[in-house]
Coordinates of C-alpha atoms and ligand atoms in Angstrom, one line a residue:
M14 CA 0.0 0.0 0.0
K15 CA 1.2 3.5 -0.8
D16 CA 2.0 5.5 2.3
I17 CA -0.6 8.0 3.2
Y18 CA 0.5 11.3 4.7
I19 CA -2.1 13.5 6.4
L20 CA -1.5 17.2 7.1
A21 CA -3.7 17.8 10.1
I22 CA -4.9 21.1 11.6
E23 CA -6.4 21.6 15.1
S24 CA -7.7 25.0 16.4
S25 CA -10.8 24.2 18.4
C26 CA -9.8 26.0 21.6
D27 CA -6.6 27.8 22.6
E28 CA -4.0 25.7 20.8
T29 CA -3.0 26.3 17.2
S30 CA -1.5 23.0 16.1
M31 CA -0.5 21.3 12.9
S32 CA 1.0 17.8 12.3
I33 CA 2.0 15.4 9.6
I34 CA 1.0 11.8 10.3
K35 CA 1.9 8.8 8.2
N36 CA -0.6 5.9 7.9
G37 CA -2.6 7.0 10.9
C38 CA 0.1 6.0 13.4
E39 CA 3.5 7.5 12.8
E40 CA 4.0 11.1 13.9
I41 CA 6.4 12.7 11.5
S42 CA 6.3 16.2 13.0
T43 CA 3.9 18.3 15.2
V44 CA 3.9 21.9 16.2
V45 CA 1.7 23.1 19.0
L46 CA 1.4 26.8 19.8
S47 CA -0.4 27.3 23.1
Q48 CA -2.1 30.5 24.1
I49 CA -2.4 29.5 27.8
D50 CA -0.2 32.4 28.9
I51 CA -2.5 34.9 27.2
H52 CA -5.7 33.5 28.7
K53 CA -4.3 32.9 32.2
S54 CA -4.9 36.4 33.4
Y55 CA -8.6 36.1 32.5
G56 CA -9.0 32.9 34.5
G57 CA -10.1 31.0 31.3
V58 CA -10.2 31.0 27.5
V59 CA -11.7 34.2 26.1
P60 CA -13.1 33.0 22.7
E61 CA -12.6 36.3 20.8
I62 CA -9.0 36.6 21.9
A63 CA -8.4 32.9 21.1
S64 CA -9.6 33.3 17.5
R65 CA -7.6 36.4 16.9
N66 CA -4.5 34.6 18.1
H67 CA -5.2 31.7 15.8
I68 CA -5.2 34.0 12.9
E69 CA -1.8 35.3 13.9
N70 CA -0.4 31.9 14.6
I71 CA -1.7 29.7 11.9
T72 CA 0.8 30.5 9.1
I73 CA 3.7 30.6 11.6
V74 CA 2.8 27.1 12.7
L75 CA 2.5 25.9 9.1
E76 CA 5.9 27.2 8.1
E77 CA 7.6 25.7 11.2
L78 CA 6.0 22.4 10.6
F79 CA 7.3 22.0 7.1
Q80 CA 10.8 23.4 8.1
K81 CA 10.9 20.7 10.9
S82 CA 9.6 17.8 8.9
K83 CA 11.6 17.9 5.6
I84 CA 8.3 16.9 3.8
T85 CA 6.8 19.0 1.2
L86 CA 3.1 19.7 0.4
D87 CA 3.6 17.4 -2.7
D88 CA 4.2 14.5 -0.4
I89 CA 0.9 15.1 1.5
T90 CA -2.1 12.8 0.5
A91 CA -4.9 14.7 2.2
I92 CA -5.7 17.6 4.6
G93 CA -7.4 16.7 7.9
V94 CA -9.1 19.4 10.1
T95 CA -11.1 19.6 13.3
Y96 CA -14.4 21.1 12.2
G97 CA -16.1 20.8 15.6
P98 CA -17.1 20.8 18.4
G99 CA -15.3 23.7 20.0
L100 CA -15.2 27.5 20.0
I101 CA -16.7 28.5 16.7
G102 CA -14.4 31.5 16.1
S103 CA -11.3 29.3 16.8
L104 CA -12.5 26.4 14.7
L105 CA -13.2 28.7 11.7
I106 CA -9.5 29.7 11.4
G107 CA -8.3 26.1 11.2
V108 CA -11.2 25.1 8.8
Q109 CA -10.5 28.1 6.5
A110 CA -6.7 27.2 6.5
A111 CA -7.4 23.6 5.6
K112 CA -9.9 24.5 2.9
T113 CA -7.4 26.9 1.4
I114 CA -4.6 24.3 1.3
A115 CA -7.0 21.7 -0.1
L116 CA -8.2 24.1 -2.8
V117 CA -4.7 25.2 -3.8
T118 CA -3.2 21.7 -3.9
G119 CA -6.4 19.9 -5.1
K120 CA -6.0 17.3 -2.3
P121 CA -8.9 15.8 -0.4
L122 CA -10.3 17.6 2.7
I123 CA -11.1 15.3 5.7
P124 CA -13.4 16.7 8.4
V125 CA -12.5 15.3 11.9
H126 CA -14.6 15.4 15.0
H127 CA -12.5 16.7 17.9
I128 CA -13.4 13.7 20.1
A129 CA -12.6 11.2 17.4
G130 CA -9.2 12.9 17.5
H131 CA -8.8 12.4 21.2
I132 CA -9.7 8.8 20.9
Y133 CA -7.2 8.2 18.0
A134 CA -4.4 9.8 20.0
N135 CA -4.1 6.3 21.4
N136 CA -3.4 4.9 17.9
L137 CA -0.2 6.9 17.9
E138 CA 1.1 4.7 20.8
K139 CA -0.4 1.4 19.8
R140 CA -2.9 0.2 17.2
L141 CA -6.4 0.3 18.6
Q142 CA -7.8 -3.1 19.4
F143 CA -11.5 -3.8 19.0
P144 CA -14.1 -4.0 20.4
L145 CA -13.2 -1.3 23.0
I146 CA -14.6 1.1 25.5
A147 CA -13.3 4.7 25.3
L148 CA -13.5 7.0 28.4
V149 CA -13.4 10.5 27.0
V150 CA -12.5 13.1 29.7
S151 CA -11.7 16.6 28.6
G152 CA -12.5 20.3 29.2
G153 CA -15.7 20.0 27.2
H154 CA -16.6 16.2 27.4
T155 CA -17.1 13.3 29.7
E156 CA -18.4 10.3 27.7
L157 CA -18.3 6.6 27.6
I158 CA -18.1 5.3 24.1
F159 CA -18.3 1.8 22.6
M160 CA -16.4 1.1 19.4
Q161 CA -16.9 -2.2 17.5
E162 CA -14.5 -1.2 14.7
D163 CA -12.5 1.8 13.3
Y164 CA -14.4 5.1 13.1
S165 CA -17.6 3.7 14.5
F166 CA -18.8 5.3 17.7
K167 CA -21.7 4.4 20.0
K168 CA -22.4 6.6 23.0
I169 CA -23.3 4.7 26.1
G170 CA -23.3 7.5 28.6
G171 CA -22.2 11.1 29.2
T172 CA -22.3 14.0 31.5
L173 CA -25.7 15.6 32.2
D174 CA -24.1 19.0 33.1
D175 CA -20.4 20.0 33.5
A176 CA -17.6 18.2 31.9
I177 CA -15.0 16.8 34.2
G178 CA -12.2 19.1 33.0
E179 CA -14.4 22.1 33.4
C180 CA -15.2 20.9 37.0
Y181 CA -11.5 20.5 37.7
D182 CA -10.8 24.1 36.4
K183 CA -13.7 25.6 38.5
V184 CA -12.6 23.8 41.7
A185 CA -9.1 25.1 41.0
K186 CA -10.4 28.7 40.6
I187 CA -12.4 28.5 43.8
I188 CA -9.2 27.7 45.8
G189 CA -7.1 30.3 43.9
L190 CA -5.2 28.2 41.4
E191 CA -4.3 29.6 38.0
Y192 CA -6.0 28.5 34.7
P193 CA -5.9 25.7 33.6
G194 CA -6.2 24.4 37.2
G195 CA -6.8 20.7 36.4
P196 CA -3.1 19.7 36.5
K197 CA -2.5 21.8 39.6
V198 CA -5.4 20.1 41.5
D199 CA -4.0 16.8 40.4
R200 CA -0.5 17.7 41.8
L201 CA -2.0 19.0 45.2
A202 CA -4.2 15.9 45.4
H203 CA -1.1 13.7 45.6
I204 CA 0.3 15.7 48.5
G205 CA -3.0 15.9 50.5
K206 CA -5.2 13.5 52.4
D207 CA -8.8 12.7 51.8
N208 CA -10.1 14.6 54.9
Y209 CA -13.0 16.5 53.5
D210 CA -16.6 15.2 53.4
L211 CA -17.6 15.6 49.7
P212 CA -20.4 13.7 47.9
Y213 CA -19.8 11.0 45.3
P214 CA -21.1 12.6 42.1
L215 CA -24.1 10.6 40.5
N216 CA -22.9 7.4 42.1
D217 CA -25.7 5.3 40.5
N218 CA -25.9 2.3 38.1
T219 CA -26.3 4.4 34.9
Y220 CA -23.4 5.4 32.6
N221 CA -24.2 9.1 33.1
F222 CA -22.2 11.6 35.0
S223 CA -23.0 14.8 36.8
F224 CA -20.3 17.1 38.3
S225 CA -22.2 20.3 39.1
G226 CA -23.2 18.9 42.5
I227 CA -19.7 18.3 43.7
K228 CA -18.6 21.6 42.3
S229 CA -21.3 23.4 44.3
A230 CA -20.3 21.3 47.4
V231 CA -16.7 22.6 47.1
I232 CA -17.9 26.2 46.6
N233 CA -20.2 25.9 49.7
L234 CA -17.5 24.2 51.8
V235 CA -14.9 26.9 50.9
H236 CA -17.4 29.8 51.7
N237 CA -18.5 28.2 55.0
E238 CA -14.9 27.8 56.1
E239 CA -14.1 31.3 55.1
Q240 CA -17.0 32.6 57.1
R241 CA -15.9 30.7 60.2
G242 CA -12.4 32.2 59.7
N243 CA -10.9 28.8 59.0
K244 CA -8.2 28.2 56.5
I245 CA -8.8 25.7 53.7
N246 CA -6.2 22.9 53.5
K247 CA -6.0 23.0 49.7
E248 CA -4.0 19.8 49.4
D249 CA -6.6 17.8 51.4
L250 CA -9.5 19.4 49.5
C251 CA -7.9 18.4 46.2
A252 CA -7.3 14.9 47.5
S253 CA -10.9 14.5 48.5
F254 CA -12.3 16.0 45.3
Q255 CA -10.0 13.8 43.2
E256 CA -10.9 10.7 45.1
R257 CA -14.7 11.3 44.6
V258 CA -14.6 12.1 40.9
T259 CA -12.0 9.4 39.9
S260 CA -13.8 6.8 41.9
V261 CA -17.1 7.3 40.0
L262 CA -15.4 7.6 36.6
V263 CA -13.5 4.3 37.2
K264 CA -16.5 2.5 38.6
K265 CA -18.7 3.3 35.7
T266 CA -16.0 2.6 33.2
M267 CA -15.3 -0.8 34.6
H268 CA -19.0 -1.6 34.7
A269 CA -19.3 -0.7 31.0
I270 CA -16.3 -3.0 30.2
K271 CA -18.1 -5.9 31.8
E272 CA -21.5 -5.2 30.3
Y273 CA -20.1 -4.8 26.8
H274 CA -17.8 -7.8 27.1
V275 CA -14.7 -6.0 25.9
S276 CA -11.1 -6.4 27.0
N277 CA -9.7 -3.1 25.7
L278 CA -10.1 0.2 27.4
I279 CA -8.7 3.5 26.0
V280 CA -8.7 6.8 27.8
A281 CA -8.8 10.1 25.9
G282 CA -8.9 13.9 26.4
G283 CA -7.0 16.4 28.5
V284 CA -8.0 14.8 31.9
S285 CA -6.5 11.5 30.8
A286 CA -3.3 13.2 31.9
N287 CA -4.6 13.0 35.5
K288 CA -2.3 10.9 37.6
G289 CA -5.0 9.9 40.1
L290 CA -7.2 8.6 37.3
R291 CA -4.4 6.8 35.6
E292 CA -3.3 5.0 38.7
R293 CA -6.8 3.9 39.6
L294 CA -7.5 2.6 36.0
E295 CA -4.1 0.9 35.8
K296 CA -4.8 -1.0 39.1
E297 CA -8.4 -2.0 38.0
C298 CA -7.3 -3.0 34.5
K299 CA -4.5 -5.1 35.8
E300 CA -6.8 -6.9 38.3
N301 CA -9.4 -7.6 35.6
N302 CA -7.0 -8.5 32.8
I303 CA -8.0 -5.5 30.6
Q304 CA -5.7 -3.9 28.1
L305 CA -5.4 -0.3 29.0
S306 CA -4.2 2.4 26.6
I307 CA -3.6 6.0 27.6
P308 CA -1.9 8.5 25.4
K309 CA 1.5 10.0 26.3
I310 CA 1.0 13.4 28.1
E311 CA 1.6 15.6 25.0
H312 CA -1.1 13.7 23.2
C313 CA -3.7 14.0 26.0
T314 CA -4.3 17.7 25.6
D315 CA -5.2 19.3 22.3
N316 CA -2.8 18.7 19.4
A317 CA -3.0 18.1 15.7
A318 CA -1.2 14.7 15.8
M319 CA -4.4 13.0 17.1
I320 CA -6.4 14.7 14.4
G321 CA -4.0 13.3 11.8
A322 CA -4.4 9.8 13.2
A323 CA -8.2 10.0 13.2
A324 CA -8.3 11.6 9.7
F325 CA -6.5 8.5 8.3
Y326 CA -9.3 6.2 9.4
A327 CA -12.0 8.7 8.4
Y328 CA -10.3 8.9 4.9
K329 CA -10.3 5.1 4.7
K330 CA -14.1 5.2 5.4
G331 CA -14.6 7.7 2.6
I332 CA -15.4 10.6 4.8
I333 CA -14.4 13.6 2.6
A334 CA -15.7 17.2 2.8
E335 CA -16.4 19.6 0.1
Q336 CA -15.3 23.3 0.0
T337 CA -18.7 24.1 1.6
L338 CA -17.4 22.6 4.9
T339 CA -17.9 24.9 7.8
A340 CA -17.1 24.8 11.5
V341 CA -19.7 23.8 14.1
A342 CA -19.7 24.5 17.8
V343 CA -21.7 21.4 18.7
D344 CA -21.7 18.2 16.7
N345 CA -22.8 14.6 17.1
L346 CA -19.9 12.1 16.9
Y347 CA -22.4 9.2 16.8
K348 CA -23.4 9.8 13.2
Y349 CA -20.2 8.0 12.3
N350 CA -21.3 4.3 12.6
Ligands
KG4_10 O1 -8.7 17.9 25.8 P1 -8.3 19.2 26.3 O2 -6.9 19.7 26.0 O3 -9.3 20.3 25.8 C1 -10.6 20.0 25.5 O4 -10.9 19.4 24.4 O5 -11.5 20.3 26.4 O6 -8.6 19.2 27.9 C2 -8.3 20.3 28.7 C3 -8.8 20.0 30.1 C4 -8.7 21.2 31.0 O7 -9.9 21.3 31.7 C5 -7.5 20.8 32.0 O8 -7.6 21.4 33.2 C6 -7.7 19.3 32.0 O9 -8.0 19.0 30.7 N1 -6.5 18.7 32.5 C7 -6.4 18.0 33.7 C8 -5.1 17.5 33.8 N2 -4.4 17.9 32.7 C9 -5.3 18.6 31.9 N3 -7.4 17.8 34.6 C10 -7.0 17.0 35.7 N4 -5.8 16.6 35.9 C11 -4.8 16.7 35.0 N5 -3.6 16.3 35.2
ZN11 ZN1 -9.7 18.5 23.4

């Protein structure tokens, strides 16, 4: 088979990223330009500022990518791009860049769902084994997905309100940690002890999640302690919070694995970088003889390498977009069956 090189573009939030991926699994070169330092002072991503920065960064990233990779546009088979879901203004910049490159070169344009990208980040480590359960945990998503084969997604559960990463970031903000607070909460959780009485979030027998209750519980706890003139032990609060959320995530994931009779679990999205979650899943999977795949840290958070990996399998399935492709803020992954 002739090698397939995908030029991939990701700009759904605050990272401008491009990558060249060979045959859906080999990362030739990736550039990620993060805007975190710009958004930090606002306590979160400001959509308008993010899109303006994508405009400034996109050609810089493209030039750097080709300088680094020693590959030319002629070697590229197709252009893959995240068309959604995400921040509409940010997505539009990546989509417009991809459409322009596709138009100028005459190469096919492959629309990639952001969550499919996160899932296929695992294919950059090791070929996905089917059937599998994917636990997708990011700033915008918390979902359990069943995959029978490549590029076929069946949702079996998801969050009813906040996403897990969003909840981590809000808890971090309440206790005065800088955006993005998820990794900082994770670090403190490993120093602290589970001494605070927090509820287990939607600890039932469904595959759904709900994190707004535990977020409110943390807000109330911090306010009550402040009013009493007591100092919060941040490390302990992070440890208790992390124990509750990871415990429910792991319990429901292991339940899905049993019910769907699979022996492969993949974890995807920014929160898959969480050490507490990784440790718990590793332990459970080892005890239950389940093959666990978690991307390396730089492939957990947003990057174009994962989009290039997913684009290869979308391309093989004949998913090609016209020049009419546009970005969408919300989109259903489960149309790909
Ligand atoms: O996948 P991602 O880069 O962006 C979205 O598609 O949403 O995920 C970003 C999210 C942020 O909420 C960030 O705080 C969280 O992932 N995150 C973590 C950790 N590393 C990143 N949350 C908890 N623990 C971590 N170690
Ligand atoms: Zn993401």
